[in-house]
């Protein structure tokens, strides 16, 4: 179904389409005096040379944080963890966080539990960096350094451009900390290439129109994509989508797989995709209906890119798919039932 | 439906019923010369006084690891993270793990990816502790210290007694590291009390017999319970059960909640349960069908216990429920389709 101006999902369609332009803007502002603040934040992190990294986020931003966790472990060689804010807010944990870098990721920068977590972390000795889409937010001003993902105002409830801008900002930040050169220049053009395939994805969506349940899966860098894809399908099309890392899928949830439950597998050409092969075999054994998406996919084949950057391209077909399925079903992904843009929990 | 000797789910029923006895045995063997090895492991950890804790596990054991993460953050005041084994195995990450304690949790102790992760961690300078149900396993002999959860042979594919034995062993270990006294003596009797309510849960199961989808949720210490409850429902009764932390539920997945999708909420009397109140309000607003389980629950009301020990009791009704729903639907929870007891991924 074509998305018409002002029609259901028009906002989400417009923000999805803006992504390559947002990436170009962020890349242009990632230099020493760039408005993103990436360079200054990276310099501060290098100076303090943390030994452990904690990430804190909610919802879509939590998937960007999970992506950053893989980057920290693999490229920086530092142990990392995702914080459950309730330990700080509800249980009053006051951990010793000297030598710890805490990165808070939030589109709005306005989530009270993230702000409280950051404050507690700072008091506990952590170096704090916030990554938001709002330089005027409390999270931005509280952190020792702020990275602006420069995605521009995001009005659709389902986050799209702020998500990939977070991924790119985190990639550039951690690459800079590592002393890398951040070769991401070709990415916006590849993004345009993928988004131009909207008709292909719209055709795919007709196949999933009647699916009540879906399973998304991936390993390594592609696992955050599987998680975010499931969230998009849940919040816009109300599909009961479950995301599993490839390895976890084999520990129990595989019993759920049957021919009438579609599986969307994110498979890149990197080590994560390689390690995913046994999962594809197990799915075939259970006669699953599998669509593979990614640079090593056979269904929606994406252009190859550096392994760590693949998640930026991988999520695009899922953003398109979620919107098409939602609109085909008569819903409006711009106004999902029961949701608001900024969620406040303490 | 009554579970008959040798009938469908008989093995799972028997192992579920053994849990209080397993806890008694573990408590008896948790002293200085006890067979669990808890005391020696705790002494070693205290001597090395790590500054960060990493946990690694898969499947049900991963929910025990998540529980331990809360304990570490809240009671030990140390930052903690859950490791994605693929970063070590597929991506070859070799992080600097001096001052890091890595705890590997596994029923069988035979998972190749956990073993590899532990070996890499050791080589990277970490102090390693394994928590298994098999003192003769590779994981047990590779770690610097081993804790035996002493659950006895577990033959049902769906883990029950090994899970709560892991919870108790981790509680005792971390309590001992903290220099605490581990007041868990009353727990086995409370466990017997809960398990004696099998008929109440069997009656509940008839209500969920036709539910294709379910949502489980909880906050803080109760979140691992929500995760494990969903896994039990998935792997035994093939219910498409999705677990969300209370806060994450409000970030998107709330759109999935509608009167025909039952919600099972784990609500304890502690801070986690308190922080969960706004989630219950949001669920009521969406006219959700909510069953609350826990010491602050109104549906399946559980005896009150120390906050950190509540997860041992909370999971029991869900183990019973999953088995009853599975058997009612004509399945055999002892032989779920597509699953084996030990899952090997690299």
XYZ file of C-alpha atoms in Angstrom:
692
model
C 0.000 0.000 0.000
C 1.316 3.431 -0.881
C 1.693 5.829 2.013
C 0.005 9.100 1.130
C 0.855 12.535 2.467
C -0.862 12.986 5.799
C -2.285 9.425 5.638
C -1.644 6.627 8.139
C 2.081 6.182 8.694
C 3.023 9.273 6.678
C 5.093 10.639 9.533
C 6.955 7.365 10.046
C 7.494 7.060 6.276
C 8.943 10.541 6.093
C 11.283 10.039 9.051
C 12.376 6.630 7.747
C 13.286 8.214 4.415
C 15.324 10.950 6.101
C 17.861 8.523 7.541
C 20.649 8.712 4.945
C 20.471 12.516 5.097
C 20.649 12.375 8.897
C 23.747 10.159 8.670
C 25.392 12.570 6.209
C 24.720 15.422 8.599
C 26.085 13.528 11.591
C 29.220 12.463 9.709
C 29.794 16.077 8.680
C 29.474 17.196 12.312
C 31.644 14.469 13.828
C 34.956 16.275 13.412
C 36.930 18.201 16.072
C 34.652 21.252 16.078
C 31.515 19.428 14.917
C 28.158 20.039 16.557
C 27.743 16.361 17.518
C 30.284 16.677 20.312
C 31.623 13.223 19.439
C 35.216 14.324 19.256
C 35.219 16.069 22.623
C 33.436 13.157 24.295
C 35.912 10.675 22.804
C 38.859 12.771 23.980
C 37.454 12.871 27.512
C 36.927 9.103 27.560
C 40.460 8.501 26.285
C 41.880 10.760 28.984
C 40.051 8.900 31.724
C 40.650 5.450 30.138
C 37.817 3.564 31.881
C 38.161 -0.125 32.564
C 34.481 -1.054 32.500
C 31.546 0.327 30.535
C 27.917 0.471 31.621
C 25.102 1.369 29.264
C 21.654 2.496 30.251
C 18.625 3.028 28.013
C 15.006 2.028 27.435
C 12.958 0.844 24.466
C 14.465 1.452 21.031
C 17.450 3.247 22.586
C 18.131 0.074 24.567
C 18.782 -1.717 21.298
C 21.284 0.977 20.341
C 22.864 0.444 23.773
C 23.049 -3.314 23.126
C 24.787 -2.580 19.826
C 27.263 -0.374 21.683
C 27.877 -3.187 24.167
C 29.077 -5.431 21.335
C 31.290 -2.601 20.033
C 32.808 -2.006 23.466
C 33.546 -5.687 24.029
C 34.819 -6.431 20.528
C 36.598 -3.255 19.449
C 37.606 -1.630 22.756
C 38.279 -4.911 24.551
C 36.539 -3.742 27.698
C 33.939 -5.633 29.725
C 30.512 -4.043 29.529
C 27.066 -4.333 31.029
C 23.550 -3.024 30.513
C 22.178 -1.393 33.660
C 18.712 -2.157 34.974
C 17.716 1.328 36.193
C 15.480 -0.155 38.899
C 18.557 -1.264 40.857
C 19.528 2.406 41.181
C 16.069 3.945 41.422
C 13.845 1.424 43.218
C 16.445 -0.530 45.215
C 18.776 2.367 45.944
C 21.951 0.590 44.849
C 24.971 2.870 45.161
C 27.758 0.917 43.453
C 31.410 1.892 43.428
C 31.839 3.135 39.861
C 35.377 4.450 39.803
C 37.052 3.580 36.457
C 33.601 3.045 34.978
C 32.235 4.822 31.916
C 28.460 5.066 31.893
C 26.765 5.858 28.595
C 23.084 6.812 28.713
C 21.199 6.609 25.412
C 17.837 8.325 24.983
C 16.055 9.995 22.075
C 14.387 12.674 24.181
C 16.926 12.852 26.987
C 13.915 13.324 29.238
C 13.419 9.963 30.907
C 13.443 10.486 34.703
C 14.815 7.011 35.522
C 17.760 7.425 33.150
C 18.503 10.855 34.593
C 18.426 9.475 38.141
C 20.653 6.554 37.126
C 23.166 8.934 35.553
C 23.190 11.121 38.676
C 23.802 8.126 40.934
C 26.549 6.890 38.622
C 28.253 10.276 38.679
C 28.101 10.379 42.458
C 29.595 6.875 42.487
C 32.639 8.036 40.555
C 31.670 7.124 36.992
C 32.542 9.176 33.959
C 29.207 9.839 32.267
C 28.352 10.411 28.620
C 24.828 10.947 27.315
C 23.786 10.292 23.739
C 20.516 12.046 22.917
C 18.601 13.822 20.177
C 18.052 16.848 22.383
C 21.011 18.997 23.424
C 18.704 20.962 25.703
C 17.638 17.922 27.714
C 18.375 17.221 31.368
C 20.350 14.118 30.375
C 22.531 16.225 28.078
C 23.343 18.822 30.702
C 23.892 16.341 33.545
C 26.443 14.108 31.815
C 30.157 14.938 31.808
C 29.964 14.929 28.019
C 27.052 14.952 25.601
C 26.802 13.494 22.124
C 24.023 14.956 19.970
C 22.805 12.454 17.366
C 21.454 15.393 15.312
C 18.497 13.477 13.888
C 16.231 16.547 13.933
C 12.784 16.513 15.555
C 11.272 13.022 15.591
C 7.494 13.124 15.833
C 6.377 9.581 14.961
C 5.898 7.442 18.077
C 7.905 4.634 16.448
C 11.537 5.747 16.522
C 13.365 5.270 13.221
C 15.846 8.008 12.334
C 16.819 8.616 15.945
C 17.677 4.898 16.260
C 20.101 4.702 13.344
C 21.520 8.117 14.298
C 22.211 6.651 17.765
C 23.915 3.631 16.187
C 26.114 5.853 14.023
C 26.935 8.260 16.862
C 27.888 5.358 19.146
C 29.969 3.791 16.389
C 31.829 7.040 15.730
C 32.290 7.753 19.442
C 33.727 4.321 20.260
C 35.789 4.225 17.081
C 37.251 7.582 18.064
C 37.984 6.332 21.586
C 39.787 3.391 20.014
C 41.806 5.791 17.863
C 40.157 4.576 14.667
C 39.346 6.440 11.504
C 35.619 5.694 11.331
C 35.205 4.797 7.692
C 31.459 5.260 7.409
C 31.428 7.675 4.476
C 29.860 5.283 1.984
C 27.027 4.408 4.337
C 24.462 7.115 3.443
C 24.520 6.119 -0.240
C 24.001 2.470 0.707
C 21.123 3.573 2.932
C 19.487 5.352 -0.020
C 19.949 2.196 -2.078
C 18.157 0.045 0.520
C 15.323 2.521 1.098
C 14.714 2.743 -2.652
C 13.529 -0.872 -2.450
C 10.287 0.123 -0.727
C 8.150 -1.620 -3.391
C 9.973 -4.925 -2.778
C 9.257 -4.657 0.950
C 5.634 -3.595 0.356
C 5.177 -6.782 -1.686
C 6.715 -8.817 1.147
C 4.322 -7.203 3.617
C 1.314 -8.722 1.846
C 2.761 -12.139 2.732
C 2.784 -11.301 6.448
C -0.540 -9.502 6.560
C -2.296 -12.321 8.393
C 0.565 -13.380 10.671
C -0.403 -12.953 14.332
C 3.004 -14.044 15.578
C 6.529 -13.667 14.262
C 9.974 -14.610 15.468
C 13.009 -12.443 14.752
C 16.525 -13.655 15.362
C 20.182 -12.857 14.759
C 23.592 -13.206 16.392
C 26.329 -10.787 17.377
C 25.943 -7.332 15.848
C 22.728 -8.519 14.166
C 21.027 -9.385 17.460
C 20.158 -5.758 18.332
C 18.598 -5.539 14.857
C 16.409 -8.573 15.605
C 15.331 -6.937 18.868
C 14.536 -3.584 17.289
C 12.735 -5.251 14.353
C 10.484 -7.096 16.813
C 9.737 -3.876 18.709
C 8.802 -2.042 15.477
C 6.468 -4.901 14.490
C 4.920 -4.924 17.973
C 4.357 -1.229 18.433
C 3.152 -0.352 14.916
C 1.515 -3.526 13.515
C 0.624 -5.193 16.869
C 2.326 -8.398 15.708
C 3.296 -10.592 18.640
C 6.938 -10.572 17.576
C 9.526 -12.319 19.715
C 13.238 -11.684 19.317
C 15.851 -14.252 20.279
C 19.599 -14.363 19.861
C 20.335 -17.327 17.624
C 21.897 -19.285 20.473
C 19.055 -18.593 22.904
C 16.501 -19.651 20.290
C 17.940 -23.162 20.490
C 17.524 -23.168 24.288
C 13.786 -23.704 24.514
C 12.001 -21.203 22.276
C 12.748 -23.412 19.237
C 9.733 -25.440 20.395
C 7.585 -22.468 19.329
C 8.800 -22.662 15.755
C 6.324 -24.274 13.407
C 5.511 -23.761 9.735
C 2.773 -21.227 10.476
C 4.996 -18.890 12.522
C 7.214 -16.824 10.210
C 10.842 -16.360 11.215
C 12.753 -13.265 10.127
C 16.474 -13.929 10.468
C 19.119 -11.210 10.258
C 22.242 -12.724 8.717
C 25.276 -10.618 7.920
C 28.434 -11.673 6.109
C 30.536 -11.279 9.292
C 31.397 -13.657 12.151
C 27.927 -13.220 13.685
C 26.339 -14.452 10.484
C 28.800 -17.338 10.268
C 27.985 -18.397 13.827
C 24.317 -18.263 12.902
C 24.481 -21.084 10.339
C 23.642 -23.900 12.835
C 20.529 -21.928 13.828
C 19.377 -21.817 10.186
C 19.915 -25.588 10.011
C 17.792 -26.128 13.133
C 15.063 -23.889 11.691
C 15.080 -25.835 8.410
C 14.779 -29.076 10.386
C 11.602 -27.714 11.951
C 10.252 -26.722 8.513
C 10.159 -23.090 9.560
C 9.151 -20.329 7.155
C 12.365 -18.304 7.211
C 13.123 -14.997 5.517
C 16.777 -14.020 5.753
C 17.657 -10.334 5.713
C 21.203 -9.002 5.491
C 24.409 -9.066 3.494
C 24.502 -12.877 3.796
C 20.733 -13.148 3.453
C 18.979 -14.924 0.620
C 15.635 -13.114 0.979
C 16.250 -9.404 1.377
C 19.880 -9.192 0.302
C 21.617 -6.075 1.583
C 24.843 -4.493 0.357
C 27.949 -5.605 2.198
C 29.591 -3.133 4.571
C 31.963 -3.207 7.535
C 30.596 -5.787 9.976
C 30.087 -3.281 12.781
C 28.151 -0.907 10.509
C 25.777 -3.525 9.078
C 23.090 -2.824 11.754
C 22.460 0.617 10.235
C 21.379 -0.945 6.940
C 19.789 -4.093 8.409
C 17.060 -2.290 10.315
C 15.825 -0.303 7.288
C 13.826 -3.133 5.614
C 12.185 -3.898 8.977
C 11.138 -0.272 9.483
C 9.540 -0.359 6.035
C 7.994 -3.780 6.661
C 6.484 -2.830 10.023
C 4.894 0.265 8.524
C 3.484 -1.561 5.505
C 2.045 -4.404 7.598
C 0.510 -1.871 10.001
C -1.081 0.205 7.238
C -2.225 -2.907 5.300
C -4.030 -4.018 8.438
C -5.828 -0.721 8.736
C -3.704 0.684 11.527
C -1.843 3.958 11.819
C 1.790 3.486 12.839
C 1.976 7.193 13.642
C -0.597 6.776 16.399
C -0.178 3.325 17.988
C -2.788 2.516 20.589
C -1.729 3.098 24.160
C 1.621 4.749 23.436
C 3.144 8.185 23.863
C 6.403 9.478 22.403
C 8.142 10.014 25.729
C 7.659 7.315 28.352
C 8.239 8.289 31.942
C 9.022 5.593 34.478
C 10.849 5.929 37.740
C -5.638 -32.557 34.924
C -3.846 -34.888 37.295
C -0.385 -35.943 36.280
C -0.097 -39.710 36.465
C 3.018 -41.761 37.071
C 4.850 -42.173 33.770
C 2.233 -40.052 31.965
C 2.891 -36.793 30.108
C 4.778 -34.365 32.300
C 5.383 -36.910 35.088
C 9.103 -36.236 35.054
C 8.649 -32.471 35.214
C 6.040 -32.891 37.977
C 8.397 -35.032 40.018
C 11.343 -32.668 39.657
C 9.165 -29.646 40.429
C 8.015 -31.330 43.636
C 11.593 -32.076 44.711
C 12.558 -28.425 44.976
C 12.111 -27.798 48.709
C 14.099 -30.962 49.446
C 16.837 -29.802 47.066
C 16.968 -26.444 48.866
C 17.225 -28.183 52.247
C 20.103 -30.265 50.928
C 21.902 -27.256 49.501
C 21.474 -25.246 52.703
C 22.877 -28.167 54.685
C 25.904 -28.333 52.377
C 26.587 -24.608 52.261
C 28.780 -24.454 55.345
C 32.611 -24.364 55.536
C 33.113 -28.032 54.645
C 29.886 -28.433 52.695
C 29.798 -30.275 49.378
C 28.399 -27.236 47.534
C 31.749 -25.472 47.602
C 29.964 -22.191 48.284
C 32.102 -21.282 51.259
C 35.417 -21.861 49.497
C 34.270 -19.979 46.400
C 33.091 -17.042 48.518
C 36.393 -16.950 50.404
C 38.324 -16.864 47.128
C 36.172 -14.038 45.775
C 36.610 -12.066 48.991
C 40.374 -12.488 48.827
C 40.538 -11.233 45.266
C 37.910 -8.505 45.863
C 36.878 -7.979 42.233
C 35.615 -4.584 41.112
C 33.358 -5.766 38.304
C 31.266 -8.874 37.798
C 30.408 -10.577 34.525
C 27.862 -13.360 34.255
C 27.527 -15.819 31.421
C 24.780 -18.379 30.838
C 22.148 -19.571 28.355
C 18.459 -20.414 28.516
C 17.012 -20.989 31.985
C 20.439 -20.531 33.579
C 20.553 -17.076 31.980
C 17.574 -16.107 34.123
C 19.465 -17.250 37.219
C 22.391 -15.134 35.986
C 20.075 -12.141 35.585
C 18.901 -12.665 39.173
C 22.527 -12.734 40.293
C 23.154 -9.478 38.394
C 20.528 -7.752 40.542
C 22.078 -9.253 43.682
C 25.563 -8.092 42.694
C 24.421 -4.560 41.923
C 22.123 -4.171 44.914
C 23.830 -6.116 47.700
C 27.515 -6.101 46.679
C 27.420 -2.611 45.148
C 29.468 -3.679 42.157
C 28.742 -2.967 38.494
C 27.804 -6.088 36.584
C 27.095 -7.245 33.066
C 25.758 -10.259 31.218
C 28.216 -11.503 28.609
C 27.143 -12.343 25.066
C 29.343 -15.416 24.450
C 29.478 -14.658 20.700
C 31.748 -11.681 21.354
C 34.333 -14.096 22.780
C 33.675 -17.086 20.517
C 32.619 -15.717 17.112
C 34.266 -12.278 17.206
C 37.389 -13.263 19.105
C 37.154 -10.437 21.643
C 39.972 -10.664 24.202
C 39.042 -8.063 26.811
C 41.218 -6.973 29.691
C 39.519 -8.671 32.640
C 41.814 -7.935 35.559
C 39.762 -7.198 38.695
C 36.806 -8.919 37.050
C 34.889 -11.848 38.511
C 33.220 -13.994 35.884
C 30.464 -16.350 37.006
C 29.308 -19.000 34.530
C 25.963 -20.639 35.271
C 24.966 -23.885 33.580
C 22.908 -26.914 34.597
C 25.025 -29.431 32.704
C 28.313 -27.549 32.757
C 28.759 -28.927 29.258
C 27.998 -26.005 26.972
C 31.008 -25.473 24.653
C 30.457 -21.730 24.228
C 30.335 -21.135 27.984
C 33.489 -23.187 28.447
C 35.288 -21.207 25.743
C 34.082 -17.932 27.263
C 35.374 -18.974 30.680
C 38.751 -19.966 29.228
C 39.104 -16.626 27.435
C 38.098 -14.787 30.592
C 40.681 -16.661 32.633
C 43.376 -15.879 30.083
C 42.283 -12.233 30.250
C 42.913 -12.102 33.988
C 39.445 -12.750 35.381
C 38.730 -14.743 38.496
C 36.287 -17.436 37.363
C 33.572 -19.263 39.280
C 31.263 -21.838 37.726
C 27.867 -22.742 39.143
C 26.655 -26.073 37.767
C 24.722 -29.200 38.629
C 27.613 -31.416 37.564
C 30.844 -31.378 39.554
C 32.417 -33.608 36.904
C 31.778 -31.150 34.070
C 34.373 -29.279 32.043
C 33.004 -25.982 33.328
C 33.457 -27.164 36.922
C 37.066 -28.212 36.464
C 38.076 -25.171 34.372
C 36.867 -22.470 36.759
C 39.037 -21.236 39.645
C 36.227 -22.277 41.961
C 33.140 -24.403 41.448
C 29.779 -24.223 43.171
C 27.690 -27.378 42.929
C 23.964 -26.629 43.125
C 23.380 -30.238 44.236
C 19.976 -30.557 42.552
C 20.530 -34.200 41.672
C 20.065 -35.556 38.149
C 17.579 -33.482 36.164
C 16.038 -35.440 33.312
C 13.059 -33.344 32.189
C 13.963 -31.057 29.274
C 12.287 -28.145 31.043
C 14.608 -27.147 33.901
C 12.853 -26.660 37.242
C 14.784 -27.830 40.297
C 18.152 -26.917 38.792
C 16.857 -23.353 38.269
C 15.805 -22.689 41.847
C 18.917 -24.500 43.100
C 20.978 -22.073 40.984
C 19.067 -19.129 42.470
C 19.705 -20.352 46.007
C 23.368 -21.178 45.352
C 23.957 -17.744 43.830
C 22.141 -16.089 46.716
C 24.227 -17.947 49.294
C 27.471 -17.358 47.388
C 26.956 -13.608 47.019
C 25.598 -13.269 50.520
C 28.724 -15.020 51.817
C 30.953 -12.728 49.718
C 29.146 -9.789 51.277
C 29.790 -11.251 54.725
C 26.105 -11.889 55.340
C 24.410 -14.633 57.244
C 22.142 -15.964 54.505
C 18.883 -16.359 56.358
C 17.171 -18.753 53.972
C 16.294 -21.471 56.453
C 12.543 -20.957 56.352
C 12.439 -21.127 52.582
C 11.981 -24.880 52.003
C 8.867 -24.955 54.193
C 7.419 -22.010 52.287
C 8.224 -23.840 49.065
C 6.264 -26.875 50.236
C 3.378 -24.576 51.115
C 3.283 -23.090 47.604
C 3.667 -26.428 45.830
C 0.791 -27.869 47.875
C -1.476 -25.482 46.002
C -1.252 -27.525 42.806
C -5.059 -27.887 42.543
C -5.474 -24.082 42.635
C -2.988 -23.728 39.755
C -4.569 -26.610 37.813
C -7.884 -24.771 37.998
C -6.194 -21.586 36.759
C -4.704 -23.530 33.854
C -8.149 -24.275 32.448
C -8.612 -20.521 32.037
C -5.493 -20.247 29.865
C -6.040 -23.414 27.860
C -7.007 -21.557 24.688
C -4.586 -18.627 25.000
C -2.196 -18.554 22.049
C -0.265 -15.605 23.415
C 0.629 -14.415 26.894
C 2.621 -11.565 28.346
C 4.643 -11.950 31.535
C 6.104 -8.990 33.358
C 7.804 -7.904 36.569
C 10.393 -5.453 37.867
C 13.633 -5.777 39.757
C 14.126 -9.189 41.378
C 10.809 -10.287 39.866
C 11.920 -9.632 36.289
C 14.014 -12.830 36.009
C 10.898 -14.687 37.208
C 8.855 -13.148 34.389
C 11.536 -14.219 31.903
C 11.757 -17.767 33.219
C 7.957 -18.075 33.399
C 7.716 -17.104 29.715
C 10.371 -19.651 28.767
C 8.567 -22.435 30.655
C 5.286 -21.558 28.910
C 7.047 -21.467 25.535
C 9.007 -24.670 25.764
C 6.390 -26.875 27.395
C 2.975 -25.494 26.334
C 4.104 -23.732 23.104
C 2.422 -20.539 24.271
C 3.856 -17.506 22.508
C 4.806 -15.905 25.813
C 6.639 -12.607 25.845
C 8.418 -11.308 28.922
C 9.007 -7.612 29.519
C 10.408 -5.697 32.435
C 7.622 -3.455 33.664
C 9.383 -0.325 32.444
C 10.146 -1.760 28.991
C 6.533 -2.864 28.603
C 5.543 0.794 28.620
C 8.064 1.550 25.845
C 6.194 0.123 22.874
C 5.050 -3.404 23.692
C 2.085 -1.976 25.647
C 0.463 -1.574 22.210
C 0.214 -5.389 22.120
C -1.878 -5.501 25.270
C -5.557 -6.060 24.605
C -8.298 -7.816 26.551
C -7.737 -11.124 24.733
C -4.020 -11.373 25.606
C -3.576 -12.495 29.220
C -0.939 -10.742 31.293
C 0.784 -12.568 34.151
C 2.428 -10.017 36.424
C 4.923 -10.928 39.145
C 4.490 -8.465 41.989
C 6.436 -8.812 45.220
C 6.088 -6.784 48.393
C 9.552 -5.232 47.918
C 10.773 -2.116 46.078
C 10.483 -3.867 42.697
C 6.808 -4.489 43.324
C 6.314 -0.916 44.515
C 7.932 0.417 41.337
C 5.612 -1.830 39.349
C 2.419 -0.047 40.437
C 2.353 2.430 37.480
C 2.617 -0.544 35.115
C -0.480 -2.127 36.686
C -2.285 1.187 36.222
C -1.323 1.315 32.530
C -2.494 -2.292 32.098
C -5.833 -1.500 33.733
C -6.233 1.484 31.414
C -5.897 -0.878 28.455
C -8.477 -3.248 29.982
C -5.894 -6.017 30.164
C -6.670 -9.399 31.706
C -4.095 -9.369 34.490
C -3.244 -12.124 36.968
C -0.862 -10.984 39.683
C 1.434 -13.558 41.271
C 3.619 -12.848 44.293
C 3.660 -11.653 47.854
C 1.960 -8.415 46.758
C -0.192 -10.224 44.216
C -3.968 -10.393 44.368
C -4.350 -13.503 42.197
C -1.859 -16.121 43.325
C -0.835 -14.699 46.671
C 2.517 -16.025 47.853
C 3.965 -15.964 51.375
C 6.178 -12.992 52.131
C 9.919 -13.570 52.384
C 13.120 -11.529 52.127
C 12.888 -9.526 48.911
C 15.960 -11.126 47.360
C 14.645 -14.636 48.048
C 11.165 -14.079 46.608
C 12.173 -15.360 43.125
C 12.566 -18.888 44.524
C 8.903 -18.989 45.493
C 7.586 -16.880 42.622
C 8.601 -19.281 39.870
C 6.868 -22.301 41.452
C 3.278 -21.446 40.387
C 4.525 -20.815 36.842
C 6.272 -24.196 36.674
C 3.000 -25.818 37.752
C 0.966 -23.672 35.382
C 3.155 -24.376 32.334
C 2.942 -28.110 32.948
C -0.835 -28.091 33.444
C -1.472 -25.984 30.336
C 0.837 -28.240 28.312
C -0.811 -31.456 29.492
C -4.325 -29.997 29.149
C -3.502 -29.221 25.519
C -2.443 -32.788 24.860
C 1.287 -32.133 24.948
C 4.050 -33.790 26.915
C 6.231 -31.260 28.733
C 8.830 -33.986 29.284
C 9.391 -34.275 25.543
C 8.919 -30.849 23.939
C 9.165 -30.895 20.165
C 12.517 -29.916 18.733
C 14.426 -29.705 22.036
C 17.214 -31.630 23.714
C 18.345 -31.364 27.330
C 21.830 -30.078 26.538
C 22.092 -27.461 23.799
C 25.466 -27.062 22.158
C 26.242 -23.810 20.393
C 29.625 -22.308 19.678
